[in-house]
Amino acid sequence: MFELPAVAQTAQDRIASVGLEGRIDVCAGDAGADPLPAGYDAFLVANLAHYWSPEQNRALLHRIRDVAAPGATLLIADFWTDPTHTSRSRPP
Ligand SMILES: C[S@@+](CC[C@H](N)C(=O)[O-])C[C@H]1O[C@@H](n2cnc3c(N)ncnc32)[C@H](O)[C@@H]1O
């Protein structure tokens, strides 16, 4: 898990409280600026893309590709909004 520091700390605390700290790595940082952890074979970008501009998202995907293990899987889970970001976009 890669999250902003305050959220990462909360996650770390919750993970430890249920005894899963040996199974889940938590990395604190800014996904738009800080080095991403290398060597993982799957990346899930969950509910972040809709916050960011196309340029920020492209840059993030390039940075993930730079650190991904060969053959790694990328999953993007998100929802799309209308241009005002106040409601979900409608299917065409
Ligand atoms: C809508 S929440 C989704 C949380 C979780 N990924 C999920 O799908 O349930 C968006 C998350 O992106 C995190 N976030 C926003 N900007 C970020 C950044 N620059 N680097 C890392 N995480 C960021 C926020 O802290 C927030 O937890």
PDB file of C-alpha atoms and ligand atoms in Angstrom:
ATOM      1  CA  MET A   1       0.000   0.000   0.000  1.00  0.00           C
ATOM      2  CA  PHE A   2       1.306   3.451  -0.941  1.00  0.00           C
ATOM      3  CA  GLU A   3      -0.423   6.406   0.690  1.00  0.00           C
ATOM      4  CA  LEU A   4       0.121   9.921   1.941  1.00  0.00           C
ATOM      5  CA  PRO A   5       1.924   9.803   5.311  1.00  0.00           C
ATOM      6  CA  ALA A   6      -1.031  10.473   7.621  1.00  0.00           C
ATOM      7  CA  VAL A   7      -3.189   7.881   5.891  1.00  0.00           C
ATOM      8  CA  ALA A   8      -0.322   5.403   5.737  1.00  0.00           C
ATOM      9  CA  GLN A   9       0.116   5.676   9.501  1.00  0.00           C
ATOM     10  CA  THR A  10      -3.582   5.028  10.092  1.00  0.00           C
ATOM     11  CA  ALA A  11      -3.421   2.041   7.757  1.00  0.00           C
ATOM     12  CA  GLN A  12      -0.314   0.716   9.491  1.00  0.00           C
ATOM     13  CA  ASP A  13      -2.066   0.966  12.856  1.00  0.00           C
ATOM     14  CA  ARG A  14      -5.174  -0.806  11.579  1.00  0.00           C
ATOM     15  CA  ILE A  15      -3.157  -3.522   9.874  1.00  0.00           C
ATOM     16  CA  ALA A  16      -1.148  -4.116  13.059  1.00  0.00           C
ATOM     17  CA  SER A  17      -4.335  -4.214  15.144  1.00  0.00           C
ATOM     18  CA  VAL A  18      -5.524  -7.240  13.183  1.00  0.00           C
ATOM     19  CA  GLY A  19      -2.121  -8.928  13.066  1.00  0.00           C
ATOM     20  CA  LEU A  20      -1.492  -8.578   9.326  1.00  0.00           C
ATOM     21  CA  GLU A  21       1.681  -6.479   9.483  1.00  0.00           C
ATOM     22  CA  GLY A  22       3.757  -9.366   8.134  1.00  0.00           C
ATOM     23  CA  ARG A  23       1.608  -9.615   5.014  1.00  0.00           C
ATOM     24  CA  ILE A  24       1.045  -6.019   3.943  1.00  0.00           C
ATOM     25  CA  ASP A  25       3.765  -3.484   3.160  1.00  0.00           C
ATOM     26  CA  VAL A  26       2.826   0.123   3.820  1.00  0.00           C
ATOM     27  CA  CYS A  27       4.830   2.880   2.114  1.00  0.00           C
ATOM     28  CA  ALA A  28       4.307   6.533   2.999  1.00  0.00           C
ATOM     29  CA  GLY A  29       4.754   9.209   0.380  1.00  0.00           C
ATOM     30  CA  ASP A  30       3.349  11.371  -2.352  1.00  0.00           C
ATOM     31  CA  ALA A  31       2.626   9.162  -5.351  1.00  0.00           C
ATOM     32  CA  GLY A  32       3.116  12.164  -7.602  1.00  0.00           C
ATOM     33  CA  ALA A  33       6.579  13.029  -6.383  1.00  0.00           C
ATOM     34  CA  ASP A  34       8.256  10.450  -4.172  1.00  0.00           C
ATOM     35  CA  PRO A  35       9.999   7.300  -5.385  1.00  0.00           C
ATOM     36  CA  LEU A  36       7.614   4.388  -5.790  1.00  0.00           C
ATOM     37  CA  PRO A  37       8.624   1.031  -4.313  1.00  0.00           C
ATOM     38  CA  ALA A  38      10.231  -1.246  -6.877  1.00  0.00           C
ATOM     39  CA  GLY A  39       9.913  -4.934  -7.563  1.00  0.00           C
ATOM     40  CA  TYR A  40       6.214  -5.583  -7.059  1.00  0.00           C
ATOM     41  CA  ASP A  41       4.421  -7.648  -9.676  1.00  0.00           C
ATOM     42  CA  ALA A  42       0.994  -6.045  -9.370  1.00  0.00           C
ATOM     43  CA  PHE A  43      -0.119  -2.438  -8.985  1.00  0.00           C
ATOM     44  CA  LEU A  44      -3.645  -1.408  -8.083  1.00  0.00           C
ATOM     45  CA  VAL A  45      -4.377   2.290  -8.530  1.00  0.00           C
ATOM     46  CA  ALA A  46      -7.650   2.501  -6.665  1.00  0.00           C
ATOM     47  CA  ASN A  47      -9.868   5.568  -6.707  1.00  0.00           C
ATOM     48  CA  LEU A  48      -7.074   8.033  -7.300  1.00  0.00           C
ATOM     49  CA  ALA A  49      -7.217   8.732 -11.039  1.00  0.00           C
ATOM     50  CA  HIS A  50     -10.404  10.785 -10.820  1.00  0.00           C
ATOM     51  CA  TYR A  51      -8.662  13.267  -8.511  1.00  0.00           C
ATOM     52  CA  TRP A  52      -5.813  13.867 -10.899  1.00  0.00           C
ATOM     53  CA  SER A  53      -5.412  15.507 -14.294  1.00  0.00           C
ATOM     54  CA  PRO A  54      -4.672  13.448 -17.402  1.00  0.00           C
ATOM     55  CA  GLU A  55      -1.065  14.668 -17.234  1.00  0.00           C
ATOM     56  CA  GLN A  56      -0.675  13.612 -13.594  1.00  0.00           C
ATOM     57  CA  ASN A  57      -2.202  10.216 -14.341  1.00  0.00           C
ATOM     58  CA  ARG A  58       0.049   9.675 -17.358  1.00  0.00           C
ATOM     59  CA  ALA A  59       3.084  10.599 -15.263  1.00  0.00           C
ATOM     60  CA  LEU A  60       2.022   8.201 -12.501  1.00  0.00           C
ATOM     61  CA  LEU A  61       1.546   5.347 -14.964  1.00  0.00           C
ATOM     62  CA  HIS A  62       4.993   5.994 -16.443  1.00  0.00           C
ATOM     63  CA  ARG A  63       6.512   6.002 -12.967  1.00  0.00           C
ATOM     64  CA  ILE A  64       4.783   2.728 -12.123  1.00  0.00           C
ATOM     65  CA  ARG A  65       6.084   1.192 -15.326  1.00  0.00           C
ATOM     66  CA  ASP A  66       9.600   2.306 -14.395  1.00  0.00           C
ATOM     67  CA  VAL A  67       9.546   0.372 -11.094  1.00  0.00           C
ATOM     68  CA  ALA A  68       7.338  -2.587 -12.058  1.00  0.00           C
ATOM     69  CA  ALA A  69       8.809  -6.058 -12.270  1.00  0.00           C
ATOM     70  CA  PRO A  70       8.841  -7.521 -15.789  1.00  0.00           C
ATOM     71  CA  GLY A  71       5.391  -8.857 -16.625  1.00  0.00           C
ATOM     72  CA  ALA A  72       3.739  -6.965 -13.781  1.00  0.00           C
ATOM     73  CA  THR A  73      -0.014  -6.391 -13.809  1.00  0.00           C
ATOM     74  CA  LEU A  74      -1.624  -2.955 -13.599  1.00  0.00           C
ATOM     75  CA  LEU A  75      -5.189  -2.611 -12.354  1.00  0.00           C
ATOM     76  CA  ILE A  76      -7.059   0.679 -12.253  1.00  0.00           C
ATOM     77  CA  ALA A  77     -10.279   0.854 -10.265  1.00  0.00           C
ATOM     78  CA  ASP A  78     -12.081   4.150 -10.344  1.00  0.00           C
ATOM     79  CA  PHE A  79     -15.189   5.989 -11.433  1.00  0.00           C
ATOM     80  CA  TRP A  80     -15.475   8.789 -13.939  1.00  0.00           C
ATOM     81  CA  THR A  81     -17.114  12.094 -13.340  1.00  0.00           C
ATOM     82  CA  ASP A  82     -18.688  14.750 -15.489  1.00  0.00           C
ATOM     83  CA  PRO A  83     -16.488  17.798 -16.206  1.00  0.00           C
ATOM     84  CA  THR A  84     -17.683  19.528 -13.030  1.00  0.00           C
ATOM     85  CA  HIS A  85     -16.614  16.560 -10.868  1.00  0.00           C
ATOM     86  CA  THR A  86     -19.947  16.781  -9.069  1.00  0.00           C
ATOM     87  CA  SER A  87     -21.602  13.688 -10.497  1.00  0.00           C
ATOM     88  CA  ARG A  88     -20.696  10.511 -12.263  1.00  0.00           C
ATOM     89  CA  SER A  89     -20.454  10.630 -16.028  1.00  0.00           C
ATOM     90  CA  ARG A  90     -23.295   8.998 -17.938  1.00  0.00           C
ATOM     91  CA  PRO A  91     -22.655   6.216 -20.401  1.00  0.00           C
ATOM     92  CA  PRO A  92     -22.800   7.453 -24.015  1.00  0.00           C
TER      93      PRO A  92
HETATM   94  C1  LIG B   1     -10.880   8.073  -2.694  1.00  0.00           C
HETATM   95  S1  LIG B   1      -9.512   7.625  -1.656  1.00  0.00           S
HETATM   96  C2  LIG B   1      -9.245   5.934  -2.148  1.00  0.00           C
HETATM   97  C3  LIG B   1      -8.588   5.149  -1.039  1.00  0.00           C
HETATM   98  C4  LIG B   1      -8.292   3.678  -1.406  1.00  0.00           C
HETATM   99  N1  LIG B   1      -7.268   3.607  -2.449  1.00  0.00           N
HETATM  100  C5  LIG B   1      -9.537   2.991  -1.854  1.00  0.00           C
HETATM  101  O1  LIG B   1      -9.709   2.724  -3.035  1.00  0.00           O
HETATM  102  O2  LIG B   1     -10.395   2.728  -0.982  1.00  0.00           O
HETATM  103  C6  LIG B   1      -8.144   8.419  -2.463  1.00  0.00           C
HETATM  104  C7  LIG B   1      -6.868   8.223  -1.694  1.00  0.00           C
HETATM  105  O3  LIG B   1      -5.797   8.769  -2.436  1.00  0.00           O
HETATM  106  C8  LIG B   1      -4.858   9.220  -1.512  1.00  0.00           C
HETATM  107  N2  LIG B   1      -3.985  10.172  -2.177  1.00  0.00           N
HETATM  108  C9  LIG B   1      -4.325  11.387  -2.687  1.00  0.00           C
HETATM  109  N3  LIG B   1      -3.256  11.985  -3.205  1.00  0.00           N
HETATM  110  C10 LIG B   1      -2.220  11.143  -3.039  1.00  0.00           C
HETATM  111  C11 LIG B   1      -0.841  11.231  -3.338  1.00  0.00           C
HETATM  112  N4  LIG B   1      -0.329  12.314  -3.924  1.00  0.00           N
HETATM  113  N5  LIG B   1      -0.044  10.188  -3.016  1.00  0.00           N
HETATM  114  C12 LIG B   1      -0.560   9.089  -2.408  1.00  0.00           C
HETATM  115  N6  LIG B   1      -1.864   8.952  -2.075  1.00  0.00           N
HETATM  116  C13 LIG B   1      -2.677   9.980  -2.379  1.00  0.00           C
HETATM  117  C14 LIG B   1      -5.708   9.857  -0.412  1.00  0.00           C
HETATM  118  O4  LIG B   1      -5.005   9.941   0.805  1.00  0.00           O
HETATM  119  C15 LIG B   1      -6.875   8.899  -0.349  1.00  0.00           C
HETATM  120  O5  LIG B   1      -6.730   7.920   0.662  1.00  0.00           O
END
